Amino acid sequence: MNEKDGRVELKLESGHTVTAGHAVIATNSPIHDLVALHTKQAPYRTYAMGFEIETGKLDDALYWDTQDPYHYVRLTSGEDGKDIVIVGGEDHKTGEADDADARFAALTSWAKTLIPDLGPERYRWSGQVMDTLDYCGFIGREAGSKRVLVSTGDSGQGITHGVVASLLIPDLILGRENEFAAVYDPDRKPIKAASTYVSENITAVKNFAEYLAPGELSSIDELKPGQGAIVRPGISKIAAYRTEKGEVIEKSAACTHLGCHLHWNSFEECWDCPCHGSHFAPDGSVLNAPAIGPLADVEASS
Ligand code: FES
């Protein structure tokens, strides 16, 4: 993507070029910026469950605590006179744990203690949030750019931030005043966040050291159906996955964004990148930005 002659020029994978007055990058995690914004936000895996409850047993509100990891409760309508209580939280930095069952057990226990009328579990899932240094989204003109705007860093408040972006970005493009521009400015310098900045960026430093460590399994033969693991048959690390039919898929363990070392996520069955939150399917295809390309092929080792 280039800015020239008062236009933005985007080159597509198909080989076509699109030019426009402005470009808005709203890909959850920005795909055009290799470094700057990624050092100011960090990916967290978050868990959620849905439990039945008799309608009227819990007031419709958003509840949350201040523990670390935190928890929240929301209510939504279900079927047959029942509501669904959504209980979420138990977040951890992406790729730094692979213990979803323990996270769901902790959520269940927390919810049962606080909501005596909680009914049976109906749903469970996980997702990823991009937390900024001050938990306020980055919505606005990219630093140093006149014509490229971004919306990212939802910090678990995607619906609110989506509404903000829908109001703020048109104003910025059309040159209208908006009192929230400074609050969400992607180039703002959050006060009192320096220590958080340092600790969030240690992830990448720690991560590259993992390339020196041995693999998680001594041989691909140890992989069970449906399992993924890092193996090291030679000098390179391989992200290996065995399908339910027994076929083994071997890909490079290096994220195609900036090369961080991937971790297997056994609950979602995908490869997670702890550095900036890219996800890849077992076959290496990219599922989540900022990476845009699939994992590299490796020569099969078995
Ligand atoms: Fe940036 Fe993987 S997401 S290195």
XYZ file of C-alpha atoms and ligand atoms in Angstrom:
306
model
C 0.000 0.000 0.000
C 1.376 3.430 -1.018
C 0.220 6.992 -0.613
C 0.999 9.158 -3.588
C -0.483 12.062 -5.531
C -3.215 12.529 -2.948
C -4.448 8.929 -3.283
C -3.893 5.581 -1.606
C -2.822 2.764 -3.865
C -3.459 -0.825 -2.810
C -1.934 -3.779 -4.606
C -4.126 -6.873 -4.420
C -2.965 -10.491 -4.418
C -4.743 -10.902 -7.755
C -2.289 -8.419 -9.261
C -4.901 -5.685 -9.601
C -4.355 -2.213 -8.135
C -7.073 -0.233 -6.391
C -6.722 3.502 -5.793
C -8.857 5.458 -3.353
C -8.976 8.736 -1.498
C -8.569 6.951 1.836
C -8.030 3.402 3.123
C -9.435 2.092 6.416
C -7.621 -0.913 7.887
C -10.153 -2.666 10.123
C -8.791 -6.223 10.182
C -8.902 -6.748 13.976
C -5.097 -6.615 14.010
C -3.606 -4.345 11.311
C -2.261 -6.149 8.253
C -0.370 -3.235 6.705
C 1.821 -2.176 9.648
C 4.566 -4.624 10.516
C 5.694 -3.164 13.825
C 4.508 0.203 15.194
C 0.956 -0.528 16.358
C 1.831 -4.103 17.289
C 4.205 -2.915 20.007
C 1.342 -1.033 21.679
C -1.179 -3.875 21.921
C -1.032 -7.520 22.944
C -3.168 -10.564 22.086
C -5.050 -12.364 24.882
C -6.977 -15.635 24.630
C -10.344 -15.307 26.409
C -12.931 -17.970 27.314
C -16.728 -17.852 27.504
C -19.571 -20.184 28.449
C -23.362 -20.053 28.176
C -25.585 -21.454 30.960
C -29.381 -21.679 31.036
C -31.257 -19.721 33.681
C -34.970 -19.217 34.311
C -36.047 -15.860 32.892
C -36.273 -13.259 35.637
C -33.805 -14.993 37.983
C -30.971 -12.609 37.046
C -31.338 -8.913 36.273
C -30.204 -7.984 32.763
C -26.933 -6.121 33.263
C -23.238 -6.373 32.525
C -21.374 -7.509 35.630
C -17.619 -7.892 36.031
C -15.009 -8.196 38.749
C -11.540 -6.735 39.180
C -9.630 -9.991 39.647
C -6.684 -10.963 37.489
C -7.668 -12.836 35.368
C -11.011 -11.091 35.417
C -14.553 -12.445 34.916
C -17.755 -10.991 33.514
C -21.422 -11.921 33.201
C -23.989 -10.884 30.586
C -27.523 -12.058 29.894
C -29.136 -12.890 26.571
C -32.489 -14.394 25.688
C -32.689 -18.126 25.056
C -35.570 -20.445 24.164
C -38.527 -21.979 26.007
C -38.769 -19.287 28.673
C -35.091 -19.530 29.520
C -32.344 -16.930 29.377
C -28.688 -17.676 28.716
C -26.117 -16.361 31.154
C -22.831 -15.690 29.350
C -19.897 -16.047 31.704
C -16.454 -15.104 30.418
C -12.886 -14.252 31.272
C -9.965 -16.341 32.586
C -7.831 -14.662 29.898
C -4.160 -15.385 29.350
C -1.682 -14.074 26.851
C -2.112 -15.845 23.553
C -0.010 -18.983 23.304
C 1.199 -18.856 26.907
C -1.180 -21.577 28.140
C -2.983 -24.528 26.587
C -5.305 -25.477 29.433
C -8.805 -24.605 28.235
C -10.463 -27.279 30.399
C -8.982 -25.736 33.540
C -10.089 -22.241 32.408
C -13.662 -23.459 31.810
C -13.678 -25.232 35.182
C -12.590 -21.998 36.873
C -15.308 -20.023 35.061
C -17.940 -22.576 36.080
C -16.881 -22.545 39.694
C -16.791 -18.713 39.818
C -20.259 -18.457 38.246
C -21.858 -21.137 40.446
C -20.646 -19.407 43.580
C -22.190 -16.091 42.552
C -25.329 -17.229 40.699
C -27.130 -19.919 42.721
C -29.890 -20.313 40.084
C -27.411 -21.140 37.288
C -28.778 -23.947 35.079
C -26.966 -26.448 32.832
C -24.144 -25.449 30.517
C -25.197 -25.044 26.894
C -22.183 -23.486 25.132
C -18.456 -22.944 25.498
C -16.011 -21.184 23.210
C -12.869 -19.067 23.191
C -11.682 -16.051 21.252
C -8.908 -13.534 21.143
C -8.896 -9.892 22.241
C -6.275 -7.285 21.400
C -5.554 -5.318 24.586
C -3.988 -1.879 24.256
C -1.770 -0.304 26.889
C -4.694 1.718 28.277
C -7.586 -0.556 27.131
C -8.848 2.150 24.767
C -8.996 1.295 21.040
C -6.701 2.736 18.388
C -9.163 4.398 16.030
C -8.117 7.163 13.685
C -5.459 8.336 11.297
C -2.280 6.283 11.319
C 0.778 8.120 12.615
C 2.498 9.970 9.775
C -0.282 9.239 7.302
C -2.920 11.533 5.809
C -5.010 8.930 4.054
C -4.682 5.645 5.965
C -6.916 5.112 8.980
C -7.052 2.176 11.384
C -9.444 0.624 13.853
C -7.883 -1.922 16.188
C -7.134 -2.653 19.842
C -10.702 -3.433 20.866
C -9.641 -4.599 24.343
C -12.784 -6.719 24.745
C -15.078 -3.805 23.867
C -15.543 -4.539 20.185
C -19.181 -3.444 19.917
C -18.498 -0.107 21.624
C -15.330 0.470 19.637
C -17.100 -0.508 16.406
C -19.695 2.201 17.016
C -16.966 4.719 17.864
C -15.121 3.851 14.637
C -18.290 4.252 12.571
C -18.707 7.798 13.899
C -15.104 8.920 14.196
C -13.548 7.644 10.964
C -16.063 9.363 8.617
C -15.509 12.624 10.514
C -11.745 12.348 10.104
C -12.038 11.580 6.394
C -14.462 14.457 5.822
C -12.413 16.902 7.919
C -15.060 17.395 10.604
C -14.283 18.034 14.276
C -14.817 15.090 16.607
C -14.273 15.436 20.328
C -13.156 11.806 20.625
C -10.345 12.036 18.081
C -7.607 12.608 20.674
C -8.940 9.905 23.018
C -8.681 7.191 20.360
C -5.720 8.621 18.423
C -3.505 5.628 17.400
C -0.440 7.823 17.990
C -1.344 8.835 21.543
C 1.179 8.188 24.312
C -0.701 6.564 27.187
C 0.364 7.975 30.552
C 1.632 5.547 33.235
C 1.882 2.702 30.732
C 5.649 2.456 30.314
C 6.051 -0.631 32.520
C 3.165 -2.367 30.728
C 4.787 -1.486 27.403
C 8.032 -3.161 28.433
C 6.370 -6.278 29.867
C 4.115 -6.800 26.823
C 7.090 -6.595 24.463
C 9.111 -9.122 26.436
C 6.875 -11.764 24.819
C 8.645 -11.384 21.474
C 12.102 -11.552 23.072
C 11.215 -14.705 25.059
C 9.563 -16.183 22.021
C 12.604 -16.065 19.747
C 14.628 -17.896 22.416
C 12.261 -20.865 21.938
C 13.859 -21.583 18.569
C 16.864 -22.867 20.521
C 14.851 -25.249 22.689
C 14.180 -28.894 21.802
C 10.835 -29.923 20.272
C 7.828 -30.842 22.401
C 7.908 -34.423 21.069
C 11.018 -36.369 20.231
C 9.408 -37.783 17.085
C 6.439 -37.094 14.845
C 5.469 -40.746 15.396
C 4.331 -39.743 18.900
C 1.617 -37.432 17.529
C -1.908 -38.645 18.273
C -4.848 -38.067 15.861
C -6.117 -34.486 16.259
C -2.930 -33.397 18.028
C -0.470 -30.685 17.048
C 3.030 -30.265 18.464
C 6.366 -28.685 17.725
C 9.036 -31.167 16.661
C 12.628 -30.692 15.744
C 13.858 -33.414 13.428
C 16.863 -31.308 12.326
C 17.894 -27.733 12.940
C 14.467 -26.251 12.161
C 11.309 -26.279 14.235
C 8.269 -27.869 12.582
C 4.591 -27.353 13.409
C 3.286 -30.905 12.976
C -0.346 -32.007 13.090
C -1.870 -35.470 12.725
C -5.382 -35.547 11.240
C -8.072 -37.858 12.617
C -7.345 -40.117 9.611
C -3.672 -40.346 10.570
C -2.176 -38.108 7.894
C 0.650 -35.849 9.149
C 0.840 -32.203 8.053
C 4.216 -30.538 8.574
C 4.674 -26.778 8.282
C 7.291 -24.306 9.376
C 6.798 -23.239 13.022
C 7.675 -19.625 12.110
C 4.775 -17.151 11.940
C 4.606 -15.453 8.559
C 4.127 -12.003 10.135
C 7.517 -11.465 11.788
C 8.765 -14.980 12.386
C 7.764 -15.672 16.003
C 7.572 -19.284 17.180
C 4.039 -20.745 17.062
C 2.223 -22.607 19.859
C -0.444 -25.298 19.453
C -3.931 -24.457 20.751
C -5.576 -27.812 21.477
C -9.042 -26.384 22.235
C -9.394 -24.420 18.991
C -7.089 -26.804 17.082
C -4.975 -24.108 15.495
C -1.491 -22.610 15.718
C -1.376 -19.387 17.771
C 1.344 -16.761 17.580
C 2.061 -15.265 21.009
C 3.717 -12.138 19.590
C 0.908 -10.307 17.807
C -1.963 -12.792 17.646
C -1.897 -14.435 14.217
C -3.637 -17.827 14.000
C -3.065 -20.578 11.462
C -5.145 -23.675 10.686
C -3.455 -27.102 10.963
C -2.938 -27.036 7.173
C -0.993 -23.769 7.545
C -3.631 -21.423 6.101
C -3.926 -18.115 7.895
C -6.996 -17.612 10.102
C -6.279 -14.336 11.874
C -4.258 -11.206 11.092
C -1.738 -9.618 11.242
C -0.204 -12.484 9.192
C -1.613 -12.607 5.683
C 0.311 -15.528 4.227
C 0.182 -19.290 4.988
C 2.887 -21.159 6.898
C 5.799 -22.245 4.775
C 6.030 -25.829 3.611
C 8.809 -28.049 4.910
C 10.181 -31.215 3.517
C 8.281 -34.085 5.134
C 10.410 -35.783 7.778
C 8.396 -38.985 8.104
Fe 3.623 -11.071 14.574
Fe 3.352 -13.712 14.603
S 1.812 -12.260 14.708
S 5.181 -12.566 14.530
